[in-house]
PDB file of C-alpha atoms in Angstrom:
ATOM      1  CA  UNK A   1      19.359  -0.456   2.963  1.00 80.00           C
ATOM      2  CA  UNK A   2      22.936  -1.628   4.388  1.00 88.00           C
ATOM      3  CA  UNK A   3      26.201   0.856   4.842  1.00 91.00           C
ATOM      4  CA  UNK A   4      29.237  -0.837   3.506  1.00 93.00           C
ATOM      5  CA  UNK A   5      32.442   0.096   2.820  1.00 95.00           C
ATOM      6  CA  UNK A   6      33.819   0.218  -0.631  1.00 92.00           C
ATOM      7  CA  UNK A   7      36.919   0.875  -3.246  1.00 94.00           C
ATOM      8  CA  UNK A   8      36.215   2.901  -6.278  1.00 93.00           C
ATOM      9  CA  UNK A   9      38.351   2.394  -9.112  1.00 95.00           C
ATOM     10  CA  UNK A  10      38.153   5.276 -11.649  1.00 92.00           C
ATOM     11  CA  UNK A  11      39.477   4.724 -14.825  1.00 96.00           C
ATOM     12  CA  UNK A  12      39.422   8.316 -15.797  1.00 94.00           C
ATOM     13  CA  UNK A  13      41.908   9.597 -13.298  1.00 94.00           C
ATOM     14  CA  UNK A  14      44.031   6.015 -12.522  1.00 94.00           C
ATOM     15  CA  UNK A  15      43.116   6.739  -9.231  1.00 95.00           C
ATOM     16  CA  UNK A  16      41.396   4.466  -6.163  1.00 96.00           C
ATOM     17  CA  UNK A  17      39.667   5.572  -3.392  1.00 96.00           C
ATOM     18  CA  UNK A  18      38.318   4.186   0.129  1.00 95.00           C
ATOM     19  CA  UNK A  19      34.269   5.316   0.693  1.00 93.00           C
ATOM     20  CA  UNK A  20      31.182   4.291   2.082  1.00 94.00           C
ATOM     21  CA  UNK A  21      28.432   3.365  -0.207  1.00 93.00           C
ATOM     22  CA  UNK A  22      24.487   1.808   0.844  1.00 92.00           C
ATOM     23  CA  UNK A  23      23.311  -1.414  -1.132  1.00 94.00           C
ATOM     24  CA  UNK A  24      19.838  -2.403  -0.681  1.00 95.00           C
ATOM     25  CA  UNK A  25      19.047  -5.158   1.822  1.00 95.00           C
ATOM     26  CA  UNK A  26      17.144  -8.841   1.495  1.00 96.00           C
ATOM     27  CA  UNK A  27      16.013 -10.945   3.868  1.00 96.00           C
ATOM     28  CA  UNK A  28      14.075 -14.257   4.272  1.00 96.00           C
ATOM     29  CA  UNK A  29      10.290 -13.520   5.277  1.00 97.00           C
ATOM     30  CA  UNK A  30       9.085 -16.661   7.075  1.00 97.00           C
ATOM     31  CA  UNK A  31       5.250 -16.597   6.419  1.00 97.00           C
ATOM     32  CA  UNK A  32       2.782 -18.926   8.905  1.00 97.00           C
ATOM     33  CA  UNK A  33      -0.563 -19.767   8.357  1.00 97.00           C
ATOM     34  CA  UNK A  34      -2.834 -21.180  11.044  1.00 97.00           C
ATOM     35  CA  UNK A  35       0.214 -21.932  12.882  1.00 96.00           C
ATOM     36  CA  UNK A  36       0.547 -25.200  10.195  1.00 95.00           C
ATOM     37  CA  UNK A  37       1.281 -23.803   6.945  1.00 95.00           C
ATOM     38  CA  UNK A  38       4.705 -21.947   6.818  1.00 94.00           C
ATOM     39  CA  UNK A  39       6.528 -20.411   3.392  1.00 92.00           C
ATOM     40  CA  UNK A  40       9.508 -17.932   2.824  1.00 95.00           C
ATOM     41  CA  UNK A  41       9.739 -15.001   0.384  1.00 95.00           C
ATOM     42  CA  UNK A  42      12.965 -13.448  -0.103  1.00 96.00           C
ATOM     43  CA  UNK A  43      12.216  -9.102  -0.050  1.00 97.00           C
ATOM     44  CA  UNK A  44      13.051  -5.923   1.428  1.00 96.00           C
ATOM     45  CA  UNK A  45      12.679  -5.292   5.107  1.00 95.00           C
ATOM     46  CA  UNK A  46       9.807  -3.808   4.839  1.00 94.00           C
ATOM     47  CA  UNK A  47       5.777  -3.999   4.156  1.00 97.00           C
ATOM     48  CA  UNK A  48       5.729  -7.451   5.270  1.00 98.00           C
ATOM     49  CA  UNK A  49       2.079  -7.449   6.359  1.00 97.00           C
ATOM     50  CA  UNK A  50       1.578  -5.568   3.125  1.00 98.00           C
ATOM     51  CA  UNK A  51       3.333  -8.327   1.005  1.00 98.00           C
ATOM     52  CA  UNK A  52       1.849 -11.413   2.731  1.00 97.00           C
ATOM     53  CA  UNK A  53      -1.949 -10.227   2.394  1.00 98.00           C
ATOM     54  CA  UNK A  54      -0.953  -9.362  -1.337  1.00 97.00           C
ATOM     55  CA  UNK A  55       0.858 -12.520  -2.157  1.00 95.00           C
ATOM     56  CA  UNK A  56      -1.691 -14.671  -0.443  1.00 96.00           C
ATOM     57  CA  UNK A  57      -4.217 -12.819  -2.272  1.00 96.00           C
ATOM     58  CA  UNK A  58      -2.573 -13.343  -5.775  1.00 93.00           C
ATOM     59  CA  UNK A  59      -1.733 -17.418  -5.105  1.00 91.00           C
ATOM     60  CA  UNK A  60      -5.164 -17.891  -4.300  1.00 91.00           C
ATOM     61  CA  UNK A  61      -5.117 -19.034  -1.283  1.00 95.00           C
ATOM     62  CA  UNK A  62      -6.572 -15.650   0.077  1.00 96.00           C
ATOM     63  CA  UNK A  63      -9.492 -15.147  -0.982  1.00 96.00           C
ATOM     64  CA  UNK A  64     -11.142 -11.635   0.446  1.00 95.00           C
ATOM     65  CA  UNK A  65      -9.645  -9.558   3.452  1.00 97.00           C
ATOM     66  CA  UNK A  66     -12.505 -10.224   5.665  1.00 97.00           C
ATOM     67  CA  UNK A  67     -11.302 -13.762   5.636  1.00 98.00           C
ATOM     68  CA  UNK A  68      -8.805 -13.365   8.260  1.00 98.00           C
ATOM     69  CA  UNK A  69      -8.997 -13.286  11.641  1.00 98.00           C
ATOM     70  CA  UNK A  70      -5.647 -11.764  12.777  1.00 98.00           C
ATOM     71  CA  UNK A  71      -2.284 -10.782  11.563  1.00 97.00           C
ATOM     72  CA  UNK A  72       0.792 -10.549  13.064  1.00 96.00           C
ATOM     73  CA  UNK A  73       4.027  -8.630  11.612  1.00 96.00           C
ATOM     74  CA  UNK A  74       7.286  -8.663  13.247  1.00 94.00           C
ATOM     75  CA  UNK A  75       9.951  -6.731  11.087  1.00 89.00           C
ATOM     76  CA  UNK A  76      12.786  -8.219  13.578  1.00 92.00           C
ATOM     77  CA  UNK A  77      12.211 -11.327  13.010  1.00 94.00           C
ATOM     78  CA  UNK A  78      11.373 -11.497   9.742  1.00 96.00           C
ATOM     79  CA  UNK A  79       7.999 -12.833  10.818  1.00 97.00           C
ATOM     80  CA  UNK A  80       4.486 -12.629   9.281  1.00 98.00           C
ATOM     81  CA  UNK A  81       1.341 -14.288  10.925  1.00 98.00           C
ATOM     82  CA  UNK A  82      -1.693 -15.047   9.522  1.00 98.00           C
ATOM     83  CA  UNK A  83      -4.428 -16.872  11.728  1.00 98.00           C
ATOM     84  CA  UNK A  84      -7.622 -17.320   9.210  1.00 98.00           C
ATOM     85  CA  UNK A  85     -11.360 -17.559  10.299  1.00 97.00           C
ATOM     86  CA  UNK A  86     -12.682 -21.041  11.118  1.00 96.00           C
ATOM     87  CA  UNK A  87     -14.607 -20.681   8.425  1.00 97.00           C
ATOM     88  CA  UNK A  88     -12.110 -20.973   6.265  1.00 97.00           C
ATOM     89  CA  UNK A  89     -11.080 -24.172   5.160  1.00 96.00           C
ATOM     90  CA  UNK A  90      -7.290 -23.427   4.690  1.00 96.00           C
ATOM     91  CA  UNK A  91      -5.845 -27.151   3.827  1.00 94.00           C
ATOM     92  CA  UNK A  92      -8.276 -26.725   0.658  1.00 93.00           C
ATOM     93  CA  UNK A  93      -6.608 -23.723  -0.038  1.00 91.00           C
ATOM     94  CA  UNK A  94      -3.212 -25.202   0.440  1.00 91.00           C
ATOM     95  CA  UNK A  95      -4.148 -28.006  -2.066  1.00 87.00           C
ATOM     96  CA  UNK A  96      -5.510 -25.993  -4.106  1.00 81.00           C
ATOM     97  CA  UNK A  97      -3.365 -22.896  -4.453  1.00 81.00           C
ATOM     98  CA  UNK A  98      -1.950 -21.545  -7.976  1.00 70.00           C
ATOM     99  CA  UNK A  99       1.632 -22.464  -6.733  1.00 59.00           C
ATOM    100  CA  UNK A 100       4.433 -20.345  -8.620  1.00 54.00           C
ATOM    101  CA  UNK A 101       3.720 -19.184 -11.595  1.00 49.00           C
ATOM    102  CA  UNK A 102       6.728 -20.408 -13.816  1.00 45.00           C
ATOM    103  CA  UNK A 103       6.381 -23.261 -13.010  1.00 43.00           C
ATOM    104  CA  UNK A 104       4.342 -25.458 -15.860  1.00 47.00           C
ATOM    105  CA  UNK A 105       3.947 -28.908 -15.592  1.00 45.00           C
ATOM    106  CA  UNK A 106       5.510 -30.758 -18.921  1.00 44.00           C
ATOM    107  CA  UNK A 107       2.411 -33.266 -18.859  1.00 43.00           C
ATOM    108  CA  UNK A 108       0.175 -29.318 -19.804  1.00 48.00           C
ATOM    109  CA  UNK A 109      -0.044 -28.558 -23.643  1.00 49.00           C
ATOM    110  CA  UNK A 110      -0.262 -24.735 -23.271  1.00 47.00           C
ATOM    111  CA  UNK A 111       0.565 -22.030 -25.509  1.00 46.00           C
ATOM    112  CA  UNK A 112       0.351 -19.383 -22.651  1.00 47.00           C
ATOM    113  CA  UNK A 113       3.654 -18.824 -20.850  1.00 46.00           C
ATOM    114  CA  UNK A 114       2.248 -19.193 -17.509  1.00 50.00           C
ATOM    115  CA  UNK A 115       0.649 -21.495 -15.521  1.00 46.00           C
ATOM    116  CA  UNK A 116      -3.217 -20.768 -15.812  1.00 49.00           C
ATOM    117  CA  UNK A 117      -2.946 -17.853 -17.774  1.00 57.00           C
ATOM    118  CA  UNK A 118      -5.820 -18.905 -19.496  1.00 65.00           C
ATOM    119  CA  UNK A 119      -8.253 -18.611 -16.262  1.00 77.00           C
ATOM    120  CA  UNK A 120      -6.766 -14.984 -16.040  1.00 91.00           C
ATOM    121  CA  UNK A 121      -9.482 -12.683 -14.665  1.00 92.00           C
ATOM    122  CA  UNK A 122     -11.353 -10.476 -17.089  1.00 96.00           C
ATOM    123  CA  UNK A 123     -11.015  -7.171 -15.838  1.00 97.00           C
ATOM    124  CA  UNK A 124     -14.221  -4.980 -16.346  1.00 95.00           C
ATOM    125  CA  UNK A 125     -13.849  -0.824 -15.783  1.00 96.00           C
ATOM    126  CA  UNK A 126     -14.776   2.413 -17.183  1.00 96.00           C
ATOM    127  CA  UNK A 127     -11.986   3.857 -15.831  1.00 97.00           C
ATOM    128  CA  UNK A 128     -10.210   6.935 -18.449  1.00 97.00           C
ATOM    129  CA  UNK A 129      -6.996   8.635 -17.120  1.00 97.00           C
ATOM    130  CA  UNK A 130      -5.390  11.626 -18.703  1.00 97.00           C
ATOM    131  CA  UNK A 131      -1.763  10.647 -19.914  1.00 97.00           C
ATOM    132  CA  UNK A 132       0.114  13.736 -18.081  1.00 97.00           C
ATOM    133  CA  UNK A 133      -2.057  12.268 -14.785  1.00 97.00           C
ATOM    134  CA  UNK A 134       0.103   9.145 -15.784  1.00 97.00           C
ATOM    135  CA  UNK A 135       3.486  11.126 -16.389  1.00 97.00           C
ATOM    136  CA  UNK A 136       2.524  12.928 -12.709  1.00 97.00           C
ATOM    137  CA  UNK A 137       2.407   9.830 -11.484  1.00 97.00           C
ATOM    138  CA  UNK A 138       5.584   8.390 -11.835  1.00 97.00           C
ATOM    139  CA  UNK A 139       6.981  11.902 -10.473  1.00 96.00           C
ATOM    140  CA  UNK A 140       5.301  11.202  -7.348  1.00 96.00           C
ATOM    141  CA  UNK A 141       6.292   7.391  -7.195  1.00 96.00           C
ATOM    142  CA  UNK A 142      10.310   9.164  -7.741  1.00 94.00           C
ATOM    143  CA  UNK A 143       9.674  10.959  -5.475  1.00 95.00           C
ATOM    144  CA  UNK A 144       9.085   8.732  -2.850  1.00 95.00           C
ATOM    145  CA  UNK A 145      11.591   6.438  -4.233  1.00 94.00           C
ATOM    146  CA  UNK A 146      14.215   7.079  -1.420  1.00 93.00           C
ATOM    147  CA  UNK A 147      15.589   3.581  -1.293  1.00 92.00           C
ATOM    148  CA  UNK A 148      16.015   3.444  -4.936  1.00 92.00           C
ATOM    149  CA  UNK A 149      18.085   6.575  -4.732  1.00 91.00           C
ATOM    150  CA  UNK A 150      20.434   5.861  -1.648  1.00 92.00           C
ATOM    151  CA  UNK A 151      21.460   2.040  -3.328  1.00 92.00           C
ATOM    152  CA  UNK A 152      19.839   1.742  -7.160  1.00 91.00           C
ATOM    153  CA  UNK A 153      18.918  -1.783  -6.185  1.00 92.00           C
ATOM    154  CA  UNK A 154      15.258  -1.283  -5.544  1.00 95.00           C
ATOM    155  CA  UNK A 155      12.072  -1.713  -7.542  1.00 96.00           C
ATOM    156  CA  UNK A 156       9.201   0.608  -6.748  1.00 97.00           C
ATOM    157  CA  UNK A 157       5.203   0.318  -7.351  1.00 98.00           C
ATOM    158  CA  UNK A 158       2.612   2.992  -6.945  1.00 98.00           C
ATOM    159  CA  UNK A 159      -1.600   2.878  -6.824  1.00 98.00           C
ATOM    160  CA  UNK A 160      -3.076   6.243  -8.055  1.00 98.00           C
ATOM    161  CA  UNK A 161      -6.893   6.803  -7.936  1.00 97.00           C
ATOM    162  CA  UNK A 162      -8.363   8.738 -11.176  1.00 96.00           C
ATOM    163  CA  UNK A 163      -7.031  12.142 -10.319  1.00 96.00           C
ATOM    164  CA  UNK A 164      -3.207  11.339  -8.882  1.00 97.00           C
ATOM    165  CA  UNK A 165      -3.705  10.776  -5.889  1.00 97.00           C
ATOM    166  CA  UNK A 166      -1.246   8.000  -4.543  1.00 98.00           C
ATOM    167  CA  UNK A 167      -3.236   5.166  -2.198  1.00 97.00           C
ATOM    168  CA  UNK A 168      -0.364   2.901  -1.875  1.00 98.00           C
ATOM    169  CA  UNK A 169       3.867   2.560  -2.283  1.00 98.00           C
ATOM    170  CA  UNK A 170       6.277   0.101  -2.119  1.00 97.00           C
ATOM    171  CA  UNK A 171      10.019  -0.154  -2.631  1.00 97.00           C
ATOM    172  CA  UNK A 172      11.595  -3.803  -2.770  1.00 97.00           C
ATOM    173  CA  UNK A 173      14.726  -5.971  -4.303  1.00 96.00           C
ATOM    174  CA  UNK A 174      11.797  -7.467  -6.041  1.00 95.00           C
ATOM    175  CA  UNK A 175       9.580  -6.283  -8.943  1.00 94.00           C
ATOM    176  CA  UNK A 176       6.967  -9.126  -7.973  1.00 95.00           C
ATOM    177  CA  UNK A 177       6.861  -7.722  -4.681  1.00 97.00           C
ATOM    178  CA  UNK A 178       6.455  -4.282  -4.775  1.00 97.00           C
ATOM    179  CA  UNK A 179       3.057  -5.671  -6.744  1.00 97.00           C
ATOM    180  CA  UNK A 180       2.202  -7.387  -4.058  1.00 97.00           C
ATOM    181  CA  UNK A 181       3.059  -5.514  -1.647  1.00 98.00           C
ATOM    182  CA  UNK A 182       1.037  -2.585  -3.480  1.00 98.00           C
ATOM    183  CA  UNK A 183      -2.230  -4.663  -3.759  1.00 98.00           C
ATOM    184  CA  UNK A 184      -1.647  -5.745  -0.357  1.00 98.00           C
ATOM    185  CA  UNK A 185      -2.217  -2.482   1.220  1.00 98.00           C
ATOM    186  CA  UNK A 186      -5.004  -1.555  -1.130  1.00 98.00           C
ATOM    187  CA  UNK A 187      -7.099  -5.300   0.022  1.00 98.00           C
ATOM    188  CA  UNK A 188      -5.984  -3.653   3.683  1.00 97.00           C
ATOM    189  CA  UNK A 189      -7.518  -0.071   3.185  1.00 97.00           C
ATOM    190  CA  UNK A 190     -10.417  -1.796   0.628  1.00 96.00           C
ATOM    191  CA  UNK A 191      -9.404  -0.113  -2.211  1.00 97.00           C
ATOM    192  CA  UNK A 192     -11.735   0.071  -5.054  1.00 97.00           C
ATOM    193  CA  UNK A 193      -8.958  -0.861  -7.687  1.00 98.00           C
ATOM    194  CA  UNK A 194     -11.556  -1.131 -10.677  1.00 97.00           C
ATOM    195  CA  UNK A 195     -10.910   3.078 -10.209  1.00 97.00           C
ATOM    196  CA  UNK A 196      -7.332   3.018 -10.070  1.00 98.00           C
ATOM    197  CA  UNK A 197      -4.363   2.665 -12.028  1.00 98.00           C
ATOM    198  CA  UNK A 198      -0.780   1.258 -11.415  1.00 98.00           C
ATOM    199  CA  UNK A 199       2.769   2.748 -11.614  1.00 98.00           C
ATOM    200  CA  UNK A 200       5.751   0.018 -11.769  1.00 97.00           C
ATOM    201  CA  UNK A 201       9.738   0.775 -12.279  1.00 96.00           C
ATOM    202  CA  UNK A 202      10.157  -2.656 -13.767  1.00 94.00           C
ATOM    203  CA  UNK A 203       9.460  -5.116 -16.617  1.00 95.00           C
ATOM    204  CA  UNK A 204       5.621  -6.318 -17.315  1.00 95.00           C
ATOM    205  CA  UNK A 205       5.853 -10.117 -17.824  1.00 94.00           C
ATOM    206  CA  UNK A 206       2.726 -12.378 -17.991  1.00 93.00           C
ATOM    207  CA  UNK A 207       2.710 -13.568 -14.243  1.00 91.00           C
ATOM    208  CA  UNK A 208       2.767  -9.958 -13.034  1.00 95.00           C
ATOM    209  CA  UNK A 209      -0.166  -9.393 -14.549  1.00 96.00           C
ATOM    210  CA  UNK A 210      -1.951 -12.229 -13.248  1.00 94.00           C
ATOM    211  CA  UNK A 211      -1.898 -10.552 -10.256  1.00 95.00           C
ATOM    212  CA  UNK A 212      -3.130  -7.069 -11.480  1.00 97.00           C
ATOM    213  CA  UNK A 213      -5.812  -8.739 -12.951  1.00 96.00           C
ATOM    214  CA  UNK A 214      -7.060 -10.705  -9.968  1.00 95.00           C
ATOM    215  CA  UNK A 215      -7.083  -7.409  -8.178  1.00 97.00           C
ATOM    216  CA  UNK A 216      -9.107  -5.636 -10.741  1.00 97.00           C
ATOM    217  CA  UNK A 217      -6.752  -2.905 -11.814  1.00 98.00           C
ATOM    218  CA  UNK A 218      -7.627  -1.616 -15.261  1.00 98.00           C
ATOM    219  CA  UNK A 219      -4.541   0.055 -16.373  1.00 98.00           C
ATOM    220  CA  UNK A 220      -1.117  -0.598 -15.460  1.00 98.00           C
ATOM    221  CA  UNK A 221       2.233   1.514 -17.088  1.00 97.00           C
ATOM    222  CA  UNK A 222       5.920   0.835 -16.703  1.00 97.00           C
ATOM    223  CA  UNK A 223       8.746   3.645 -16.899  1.00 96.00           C
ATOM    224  CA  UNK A 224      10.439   0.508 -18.342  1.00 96.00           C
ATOM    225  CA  UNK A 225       9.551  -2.216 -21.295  1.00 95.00           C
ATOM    226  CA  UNK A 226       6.663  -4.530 -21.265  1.00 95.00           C
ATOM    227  CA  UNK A 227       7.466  -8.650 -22.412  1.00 95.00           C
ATOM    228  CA  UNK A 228       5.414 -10.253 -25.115  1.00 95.00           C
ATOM    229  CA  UNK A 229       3.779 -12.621 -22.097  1.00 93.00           C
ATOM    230  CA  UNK A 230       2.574  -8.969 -20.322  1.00 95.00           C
ATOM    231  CA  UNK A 231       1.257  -8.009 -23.835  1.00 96.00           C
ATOM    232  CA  UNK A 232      -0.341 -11.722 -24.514  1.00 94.00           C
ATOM    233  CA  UNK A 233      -2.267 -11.689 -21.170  1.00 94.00           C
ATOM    234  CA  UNK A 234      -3.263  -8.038 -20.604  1.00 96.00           C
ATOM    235  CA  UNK A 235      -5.449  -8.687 -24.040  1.00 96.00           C
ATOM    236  CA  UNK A 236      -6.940 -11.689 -22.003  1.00 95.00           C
ATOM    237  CA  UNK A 237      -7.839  -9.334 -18.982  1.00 96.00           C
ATOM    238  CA  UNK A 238      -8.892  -6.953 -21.079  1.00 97.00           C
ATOM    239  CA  UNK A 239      -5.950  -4.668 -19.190  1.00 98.00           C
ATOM    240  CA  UNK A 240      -4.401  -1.084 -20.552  1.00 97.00           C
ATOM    241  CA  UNK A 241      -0.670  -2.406 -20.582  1.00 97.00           C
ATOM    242  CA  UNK A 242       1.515   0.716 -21.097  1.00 97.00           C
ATOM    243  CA  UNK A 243       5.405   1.275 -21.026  1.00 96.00           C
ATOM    244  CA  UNK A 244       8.648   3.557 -21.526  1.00 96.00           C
ATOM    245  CA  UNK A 245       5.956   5.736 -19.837  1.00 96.00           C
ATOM    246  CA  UNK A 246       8.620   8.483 -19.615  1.00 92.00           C
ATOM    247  CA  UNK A 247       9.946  12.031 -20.901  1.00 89.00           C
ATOM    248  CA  UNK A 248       6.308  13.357 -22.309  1.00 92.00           C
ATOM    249  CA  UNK A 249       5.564   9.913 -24.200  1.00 94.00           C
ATOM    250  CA  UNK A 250       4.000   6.838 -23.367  1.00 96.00           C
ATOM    251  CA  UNK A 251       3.548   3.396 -25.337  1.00 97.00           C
ATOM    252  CA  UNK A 252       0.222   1.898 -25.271  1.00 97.00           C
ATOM    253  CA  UNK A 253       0.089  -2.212 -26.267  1.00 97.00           C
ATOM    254  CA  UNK A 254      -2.987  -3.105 -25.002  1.00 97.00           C
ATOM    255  CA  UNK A 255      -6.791  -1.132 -24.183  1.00 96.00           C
ATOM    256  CA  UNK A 256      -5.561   2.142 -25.433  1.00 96.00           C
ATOM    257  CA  UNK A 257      -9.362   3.871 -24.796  1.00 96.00           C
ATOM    258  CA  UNK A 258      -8.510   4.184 -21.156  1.00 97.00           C
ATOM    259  CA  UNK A 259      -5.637   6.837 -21.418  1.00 97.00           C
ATOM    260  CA  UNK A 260      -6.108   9.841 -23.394  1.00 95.00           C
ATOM    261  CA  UNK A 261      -4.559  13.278 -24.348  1.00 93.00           C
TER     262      UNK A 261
END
């Protein structure tokens, strides 16, 4: 987050005033693979080894964790490294990649919103979670929400195993991000995700949950409103799509055998 001075007008008393207020902070991460491949991603300062692994890992060009041989992070320069194994044949990848999601060729007949929604992962758990472990949850992930509090320009995510325990956090300008920058730490730590759930402080669309479902997250609930496109492809990964998860209620669209009273 960034100090700036302000002016506050306020209507109520006709009066203006001279203060000091923090707005939350983006910056250009330049991204290199093998020293050839090189891509930027506009976040927060912050978690950007985290955000690489997990965006990598969502586009498909990052397969498993153990497929790279180093990383390098430099939060100064806005810098992320990746150098994969030689096994890895990366230019494949490259070819190859999913690309951004909202983007749909015009040349596709599709009735899914996204591009290859309909080779979305089919997410297979037993996992059950107790709605007040949900409700806990997001008490924890406000906890922790210190950016979103100094500046109210942040997104946050949270990974929770079973019980409530928190594995992973992320604050970022982005909603996107804090996803990846969520799963990115779990594929770091190898997370079993088919026994976890995830807490977000934004909107569900379709592409978003893409990602979950590549990771193998069986339930994921928003303190805000799901889209029809979250709703349409969380019944194709066979997801628990929950939102307004908030104030002693939540709203259950998709899977609702996985939380319970």
């Amino acid at each position: 987050m960034r100090q700036v001075d302000i002016t506050r007008l306020d209507l109520s008393t006709n009066t203006m005033s001279k203060r000091v207020d923090y707005v939350a902070e983006e910056v250009p991460l330049k991204i290199i693979l093998n020293d050839v491949y090189s891509f930027v991603i506009w976040c927060s300062p912050l978690q950007f080894k985290e955000l690489t692994v997990g965006y990598l890992f969502a586009e498909e060009i990052l397969y498993n964790i153990d497929e790279i041989e180093s990383i390098t992070s430099n939060e100064t320069d806005h810098l992320c490294k990746i150098q994969f194994k030689t096994s890895i044949n990366l230019d494949s990848r490259m070819e190859n990649r999913r690309w951004s999601a909202r983007i749909i060729p015009l040349i596709k007949k599709s009735t899914s919103p996204y591009q290859h929604d309909d080779k979305i992962v089919t997410v297979n758990s037993n996992l059950t979670v107790n709605a007040q472990t949900i409700l806990n949850a997001i008490c924890q992930l406000n906890q922790k929400a210190h950016g979103f509090r100094e500046t109210g320009g942040l997104h946050d995510s949270g990974i929770f195993k079973a019980d409530g325990t928190m594995i992973a956090f992320s604050e970022d300008v982005g909603r996107h991000n804090t996803v990846d920058k969520v799963i990115g730490e779990g594929l770091l730590s190898k997370t079993n995700f088919a026994e976890c759930f995830m807490i977000i402080t934004g909107r569900v669309p379709g592409d978003m949950i893409y990602k979950i479902a590549k990771a193998g997250i069986p339930i994921i609930a928003s303190v805000t409103a799901v889209l029809n496109s979250g709703i349409t492809s969380a019944q194709k990964a066979n997801i628990t799509l929950a939102g307004f998860a908030r104030e002693n209620r939540v709203n259950i669209y998709t899977n609702p055998k996985r939380i319970h009273i």
